XYZ file of N, CA and C in Angstrom:
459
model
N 14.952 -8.842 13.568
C 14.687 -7.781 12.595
C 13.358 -8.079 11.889
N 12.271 -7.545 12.419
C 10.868 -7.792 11.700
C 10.671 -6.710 10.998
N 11.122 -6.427 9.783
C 11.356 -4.818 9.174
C 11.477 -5.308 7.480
N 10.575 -4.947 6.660
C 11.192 -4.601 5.027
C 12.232 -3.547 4.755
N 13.488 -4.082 4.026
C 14.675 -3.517 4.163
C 14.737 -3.138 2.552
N 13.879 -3.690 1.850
C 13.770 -3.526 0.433
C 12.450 -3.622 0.040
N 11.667 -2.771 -0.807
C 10.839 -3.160 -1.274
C 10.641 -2.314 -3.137
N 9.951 -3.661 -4.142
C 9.981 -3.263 -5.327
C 8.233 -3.875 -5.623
N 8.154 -2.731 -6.609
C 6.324 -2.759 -6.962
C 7.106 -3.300 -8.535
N 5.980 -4.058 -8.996
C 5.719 -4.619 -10.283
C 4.654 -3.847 -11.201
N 4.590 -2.860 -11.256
C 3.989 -1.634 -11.805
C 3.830 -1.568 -13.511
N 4.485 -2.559 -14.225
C 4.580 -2.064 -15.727
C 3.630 -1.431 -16.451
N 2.046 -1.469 -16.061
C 1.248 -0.981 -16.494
C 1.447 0.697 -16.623
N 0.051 1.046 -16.847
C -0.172 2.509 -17.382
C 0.656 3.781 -16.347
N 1.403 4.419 -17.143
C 2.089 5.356 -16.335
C 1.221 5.765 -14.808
N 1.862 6.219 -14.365
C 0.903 7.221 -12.860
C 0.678 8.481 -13.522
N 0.086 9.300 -12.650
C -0.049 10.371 -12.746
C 0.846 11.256 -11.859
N 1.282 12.505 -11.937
C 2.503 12.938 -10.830
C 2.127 12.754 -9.698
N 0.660 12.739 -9.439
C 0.254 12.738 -8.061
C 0.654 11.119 -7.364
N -0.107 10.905 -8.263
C 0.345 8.953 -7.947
C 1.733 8.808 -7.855
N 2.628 9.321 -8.723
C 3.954 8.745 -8.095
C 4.411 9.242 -6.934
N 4.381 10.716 -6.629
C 4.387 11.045 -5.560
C 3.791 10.694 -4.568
N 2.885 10.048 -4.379
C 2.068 9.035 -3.472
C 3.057 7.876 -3.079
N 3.497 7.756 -4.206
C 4.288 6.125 -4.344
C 5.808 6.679 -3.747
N 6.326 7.460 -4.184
C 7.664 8.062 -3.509
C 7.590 8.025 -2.115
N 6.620 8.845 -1.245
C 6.494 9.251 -0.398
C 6.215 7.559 0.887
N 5.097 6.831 0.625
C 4.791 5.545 0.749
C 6.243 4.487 0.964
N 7.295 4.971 -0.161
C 8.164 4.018 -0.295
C 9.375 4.459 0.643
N 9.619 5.491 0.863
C 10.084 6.181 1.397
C 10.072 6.132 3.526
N 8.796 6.067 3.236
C 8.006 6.511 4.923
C 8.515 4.681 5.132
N 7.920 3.874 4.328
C 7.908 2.435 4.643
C 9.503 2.067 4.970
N 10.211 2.683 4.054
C 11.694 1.758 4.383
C 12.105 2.540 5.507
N 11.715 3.581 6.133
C 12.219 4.279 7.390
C 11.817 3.485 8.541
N 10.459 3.135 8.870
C 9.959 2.937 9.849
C 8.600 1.994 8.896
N 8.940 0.835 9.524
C 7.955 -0.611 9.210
C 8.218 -1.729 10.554
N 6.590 -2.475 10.329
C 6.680 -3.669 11.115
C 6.714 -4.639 10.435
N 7.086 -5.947 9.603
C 6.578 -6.814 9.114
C 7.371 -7.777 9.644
N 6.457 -8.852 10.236
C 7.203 -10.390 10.344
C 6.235 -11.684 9.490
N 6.801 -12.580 8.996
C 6.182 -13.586 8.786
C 6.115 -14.600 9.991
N 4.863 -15.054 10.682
C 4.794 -16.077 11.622
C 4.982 -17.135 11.526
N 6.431 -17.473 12.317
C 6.446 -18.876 12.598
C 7.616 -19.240 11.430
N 7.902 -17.762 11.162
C 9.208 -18.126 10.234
C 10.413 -17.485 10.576
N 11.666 -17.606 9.602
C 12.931 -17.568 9.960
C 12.632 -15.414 10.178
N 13.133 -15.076 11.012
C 13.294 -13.405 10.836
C 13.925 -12.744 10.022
N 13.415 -11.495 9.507
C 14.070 -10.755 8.730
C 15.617 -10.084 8.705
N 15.372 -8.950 8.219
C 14.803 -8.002 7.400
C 14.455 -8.860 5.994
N 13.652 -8.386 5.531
C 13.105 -8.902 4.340
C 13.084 -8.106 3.166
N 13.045 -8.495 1.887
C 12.828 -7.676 0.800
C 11.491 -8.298 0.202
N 10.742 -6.989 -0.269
C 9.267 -7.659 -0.620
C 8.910 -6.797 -1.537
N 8.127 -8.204 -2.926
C 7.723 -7.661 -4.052
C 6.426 -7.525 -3.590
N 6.006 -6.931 -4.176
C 4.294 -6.531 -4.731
C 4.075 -6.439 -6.544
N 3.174 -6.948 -7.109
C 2.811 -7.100 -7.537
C 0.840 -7.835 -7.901
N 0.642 -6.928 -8.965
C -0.530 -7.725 -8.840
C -0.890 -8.821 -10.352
N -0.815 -9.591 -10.352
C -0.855 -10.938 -11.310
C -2.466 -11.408 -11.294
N -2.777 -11.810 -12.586
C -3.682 -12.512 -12.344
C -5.290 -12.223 -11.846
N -5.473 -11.202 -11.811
C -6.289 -10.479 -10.933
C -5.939 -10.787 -9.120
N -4.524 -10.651 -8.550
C -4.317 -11.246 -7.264
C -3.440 -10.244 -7.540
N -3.209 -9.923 -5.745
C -2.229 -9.034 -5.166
C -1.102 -10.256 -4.760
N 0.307 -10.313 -5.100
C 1.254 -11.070 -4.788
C 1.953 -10.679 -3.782
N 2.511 -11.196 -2.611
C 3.459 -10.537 -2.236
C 4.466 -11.680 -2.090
N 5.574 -10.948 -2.897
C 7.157 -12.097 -2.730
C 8.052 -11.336 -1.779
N 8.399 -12.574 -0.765
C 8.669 -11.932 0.273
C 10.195 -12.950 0.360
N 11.186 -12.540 0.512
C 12.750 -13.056 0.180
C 13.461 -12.484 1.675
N 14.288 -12.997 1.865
C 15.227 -12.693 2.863
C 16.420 -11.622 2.315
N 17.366 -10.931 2.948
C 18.260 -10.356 2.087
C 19.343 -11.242 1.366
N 19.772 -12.419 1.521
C 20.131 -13.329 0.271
C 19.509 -13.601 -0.706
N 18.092 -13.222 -1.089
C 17.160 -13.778 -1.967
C 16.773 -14.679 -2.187
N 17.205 -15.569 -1.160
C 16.176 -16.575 -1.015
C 14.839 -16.297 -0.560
N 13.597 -17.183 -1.243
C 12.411 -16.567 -1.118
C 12.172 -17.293 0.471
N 11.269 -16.587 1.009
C 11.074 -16.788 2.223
C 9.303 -16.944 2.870
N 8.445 -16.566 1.819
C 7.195 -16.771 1.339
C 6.486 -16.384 0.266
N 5.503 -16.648 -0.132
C 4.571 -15.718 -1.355
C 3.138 -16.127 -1.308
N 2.511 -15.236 -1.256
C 1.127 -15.402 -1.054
C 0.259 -14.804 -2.042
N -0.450 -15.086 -1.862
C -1.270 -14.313 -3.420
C -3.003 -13.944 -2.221
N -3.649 -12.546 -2.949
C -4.679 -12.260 -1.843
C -5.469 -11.941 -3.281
N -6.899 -12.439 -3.093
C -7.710 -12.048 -3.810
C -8.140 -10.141 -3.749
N -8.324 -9.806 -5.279
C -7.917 -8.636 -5.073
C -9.979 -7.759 -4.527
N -10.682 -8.998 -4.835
C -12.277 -8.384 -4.004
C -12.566 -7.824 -3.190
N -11.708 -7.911 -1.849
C -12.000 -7.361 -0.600
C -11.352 -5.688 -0.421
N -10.567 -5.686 -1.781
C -10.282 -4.173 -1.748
C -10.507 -3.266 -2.989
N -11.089 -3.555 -3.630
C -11.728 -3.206 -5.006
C -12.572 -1.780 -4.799
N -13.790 -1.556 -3.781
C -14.427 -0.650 -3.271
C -13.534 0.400 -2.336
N -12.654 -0.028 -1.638
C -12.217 0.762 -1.070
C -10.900 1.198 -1.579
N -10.276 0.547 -2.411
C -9.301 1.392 -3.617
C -10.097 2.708 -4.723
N -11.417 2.067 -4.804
C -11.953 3.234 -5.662
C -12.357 4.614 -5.291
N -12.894 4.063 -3.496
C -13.589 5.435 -3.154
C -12.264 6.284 -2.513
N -10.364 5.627 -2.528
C -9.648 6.293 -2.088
C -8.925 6.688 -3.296
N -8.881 6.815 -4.378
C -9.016 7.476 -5.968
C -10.241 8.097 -5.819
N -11.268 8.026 -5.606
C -12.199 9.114 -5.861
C -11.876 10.297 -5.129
N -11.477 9.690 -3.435
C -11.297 10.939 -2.658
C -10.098 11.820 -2.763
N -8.765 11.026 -3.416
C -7.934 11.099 -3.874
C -8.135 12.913 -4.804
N -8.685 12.327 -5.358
C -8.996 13.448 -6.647
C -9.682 14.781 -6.352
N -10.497 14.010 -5.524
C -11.632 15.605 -5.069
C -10.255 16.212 -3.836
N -9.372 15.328 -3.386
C -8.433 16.501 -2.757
C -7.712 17.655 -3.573
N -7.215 16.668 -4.380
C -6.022 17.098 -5.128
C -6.834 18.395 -5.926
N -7.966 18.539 -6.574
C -8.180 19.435 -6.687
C -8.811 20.441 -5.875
N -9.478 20.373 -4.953
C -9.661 21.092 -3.945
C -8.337 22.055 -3.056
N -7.147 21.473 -3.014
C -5.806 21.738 -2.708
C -5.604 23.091 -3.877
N -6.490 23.043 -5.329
C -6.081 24.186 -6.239
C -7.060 25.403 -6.100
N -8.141 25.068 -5.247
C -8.816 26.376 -5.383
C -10.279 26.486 -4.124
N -10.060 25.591 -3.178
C -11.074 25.649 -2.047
C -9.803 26.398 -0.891
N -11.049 26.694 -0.016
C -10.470 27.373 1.281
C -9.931 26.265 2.060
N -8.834 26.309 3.060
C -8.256 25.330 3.958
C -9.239 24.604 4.669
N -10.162 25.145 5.008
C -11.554 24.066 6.038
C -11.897 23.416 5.061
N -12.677 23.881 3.936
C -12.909 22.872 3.090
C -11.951 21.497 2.792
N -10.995 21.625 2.258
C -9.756 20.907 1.830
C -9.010 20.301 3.183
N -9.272 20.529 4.521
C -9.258 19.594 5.658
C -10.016 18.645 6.242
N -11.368 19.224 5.745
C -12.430 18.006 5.775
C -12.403 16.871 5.135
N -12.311 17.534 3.846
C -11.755 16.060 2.614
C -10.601 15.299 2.864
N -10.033 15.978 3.729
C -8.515 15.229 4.289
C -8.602 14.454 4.836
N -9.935 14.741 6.133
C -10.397 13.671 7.039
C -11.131 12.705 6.296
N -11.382 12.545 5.018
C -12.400 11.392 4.776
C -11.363 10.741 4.287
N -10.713 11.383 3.503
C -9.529 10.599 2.890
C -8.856 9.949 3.675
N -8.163 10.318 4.691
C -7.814 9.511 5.907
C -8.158 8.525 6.386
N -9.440 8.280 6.629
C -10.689 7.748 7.429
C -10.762 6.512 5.928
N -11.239 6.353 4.659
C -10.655 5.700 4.015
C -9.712 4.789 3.553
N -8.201 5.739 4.260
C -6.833 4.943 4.073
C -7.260 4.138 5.035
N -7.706 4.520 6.198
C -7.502 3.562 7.250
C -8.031 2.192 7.394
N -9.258 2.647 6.510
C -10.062 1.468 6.146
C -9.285 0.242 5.225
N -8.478 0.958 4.161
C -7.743 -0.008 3.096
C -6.798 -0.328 4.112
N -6.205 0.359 5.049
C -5.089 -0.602 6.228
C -5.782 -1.840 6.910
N -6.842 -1.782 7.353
C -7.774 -2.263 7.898
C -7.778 -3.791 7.028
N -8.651 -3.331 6.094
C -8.368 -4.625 4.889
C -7.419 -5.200 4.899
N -6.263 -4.629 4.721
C -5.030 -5.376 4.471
C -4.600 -6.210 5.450
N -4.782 -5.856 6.891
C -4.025 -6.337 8.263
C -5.252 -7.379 7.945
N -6.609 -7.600 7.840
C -7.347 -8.825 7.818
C -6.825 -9.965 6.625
N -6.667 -8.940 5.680
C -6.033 -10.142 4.547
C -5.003 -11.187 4.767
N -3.692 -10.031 4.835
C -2.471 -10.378 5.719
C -2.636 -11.949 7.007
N -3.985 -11.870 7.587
C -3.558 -12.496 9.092
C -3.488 -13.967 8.737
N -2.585 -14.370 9.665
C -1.971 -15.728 9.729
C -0.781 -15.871 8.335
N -0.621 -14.981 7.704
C 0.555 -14.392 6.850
C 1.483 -14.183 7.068
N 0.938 -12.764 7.530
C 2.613 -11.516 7.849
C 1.694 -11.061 8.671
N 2.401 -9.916 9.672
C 1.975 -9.289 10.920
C 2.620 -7.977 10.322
N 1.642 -6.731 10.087
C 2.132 -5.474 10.280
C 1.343 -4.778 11.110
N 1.724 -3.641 11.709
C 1.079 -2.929 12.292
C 0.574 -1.646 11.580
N -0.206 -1.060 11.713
C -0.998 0.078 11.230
C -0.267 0.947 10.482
N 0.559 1.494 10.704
C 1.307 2.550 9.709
C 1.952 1.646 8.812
N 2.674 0.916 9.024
C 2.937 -0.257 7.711
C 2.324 -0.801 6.765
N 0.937 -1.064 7.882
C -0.391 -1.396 6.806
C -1.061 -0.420 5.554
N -1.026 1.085 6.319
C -1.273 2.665 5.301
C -0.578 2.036 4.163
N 1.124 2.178 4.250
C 1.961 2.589 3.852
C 1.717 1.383 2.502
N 1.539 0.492 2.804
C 1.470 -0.505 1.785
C 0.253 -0.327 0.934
N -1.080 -0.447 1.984
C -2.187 0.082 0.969
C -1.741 1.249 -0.100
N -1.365 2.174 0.278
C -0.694 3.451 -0.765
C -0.662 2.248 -1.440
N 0.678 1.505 -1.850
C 1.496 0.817 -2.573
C 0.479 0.175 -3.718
N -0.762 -0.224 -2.956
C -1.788 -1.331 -3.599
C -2.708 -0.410 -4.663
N -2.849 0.761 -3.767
C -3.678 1.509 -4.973
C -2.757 1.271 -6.058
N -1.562 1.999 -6.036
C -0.480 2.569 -6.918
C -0.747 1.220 -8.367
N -0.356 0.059 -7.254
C -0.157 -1.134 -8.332
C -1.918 -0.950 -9.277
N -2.689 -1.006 -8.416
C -4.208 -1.059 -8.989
C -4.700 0.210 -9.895
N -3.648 1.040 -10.265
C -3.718 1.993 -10.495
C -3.087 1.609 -11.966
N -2.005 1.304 -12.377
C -1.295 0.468 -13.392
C -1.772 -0.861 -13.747
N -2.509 -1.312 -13.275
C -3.455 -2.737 -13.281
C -4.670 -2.446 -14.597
């Protein structure tokens, strides 16, 4: 079972915005349906995994379903700083574009926005390596997660 069977964000900071939680619903949602995660070279899952960001560091506590912890890593949060911002920037120019541009318009911005996430997946699967192993839609799904936290940060 190489799969997160639980997962909880450490969020206490500044409320979201509806959009953001709905980001975060949707993210949390898609992830516990369909995920890859294994830790290498360790005992197998399913796993339950915190996120949090501490310290200026992204945490991830990663527990077995007894709760016993099963790793924790901490990732410097630099390598995604630029590309959390320009996916809040693009973020925004959707969300309002969605209230009053034509559909071509507001599909283009979709594609950058996209093209973006993929990039913060990107990041993450490099951060991640020799860690945990996810694959690409797991990787999205979590970036979501990272803005969210960096968002309350």
């Amino acid at each position: 079972m190489t799969r997160i069977a639980e997962i909880r964000l450490d969020d206490a900071g500044q409320a979201p915005t509806p959009e953001i939680e709905q980001e975060r619903r949707v993210a949390v949602f898609d992830l516990l349906e369909d995920n890859r995660f294994s830790l290498p070279g360790r005992e197998a899952g399913p796993y339950h995994l915190g996120l949090a960001i501490r310290e200026k560091r992204l945490v991830f506590d990663v527990a077995n379903t007894t709760g016993e912890r099963a790793a924790e890593f901490h990732l410097s949060l630099g390598p995604f700083r630029q590309v959390v911002k320009d996916y809040f920037q693009i973020c925004e120019s959707y969300y309002d574009a969605v209230k009053t541009l034509p559909p071509s318009q507001i599909e283009t911005i979709d594609m950058a926005r996209r093209g973006i996430h993929n990039e913060g997946a990107r990041v993450l699967q490099e951060r991640l390596e020799g860690k945990a192993e996810v694959d690409t839609d797991t990787a999205r799904r979590l970036f979501t997660l990272i803005c969210v936290l960096h968002f309350g940060a």
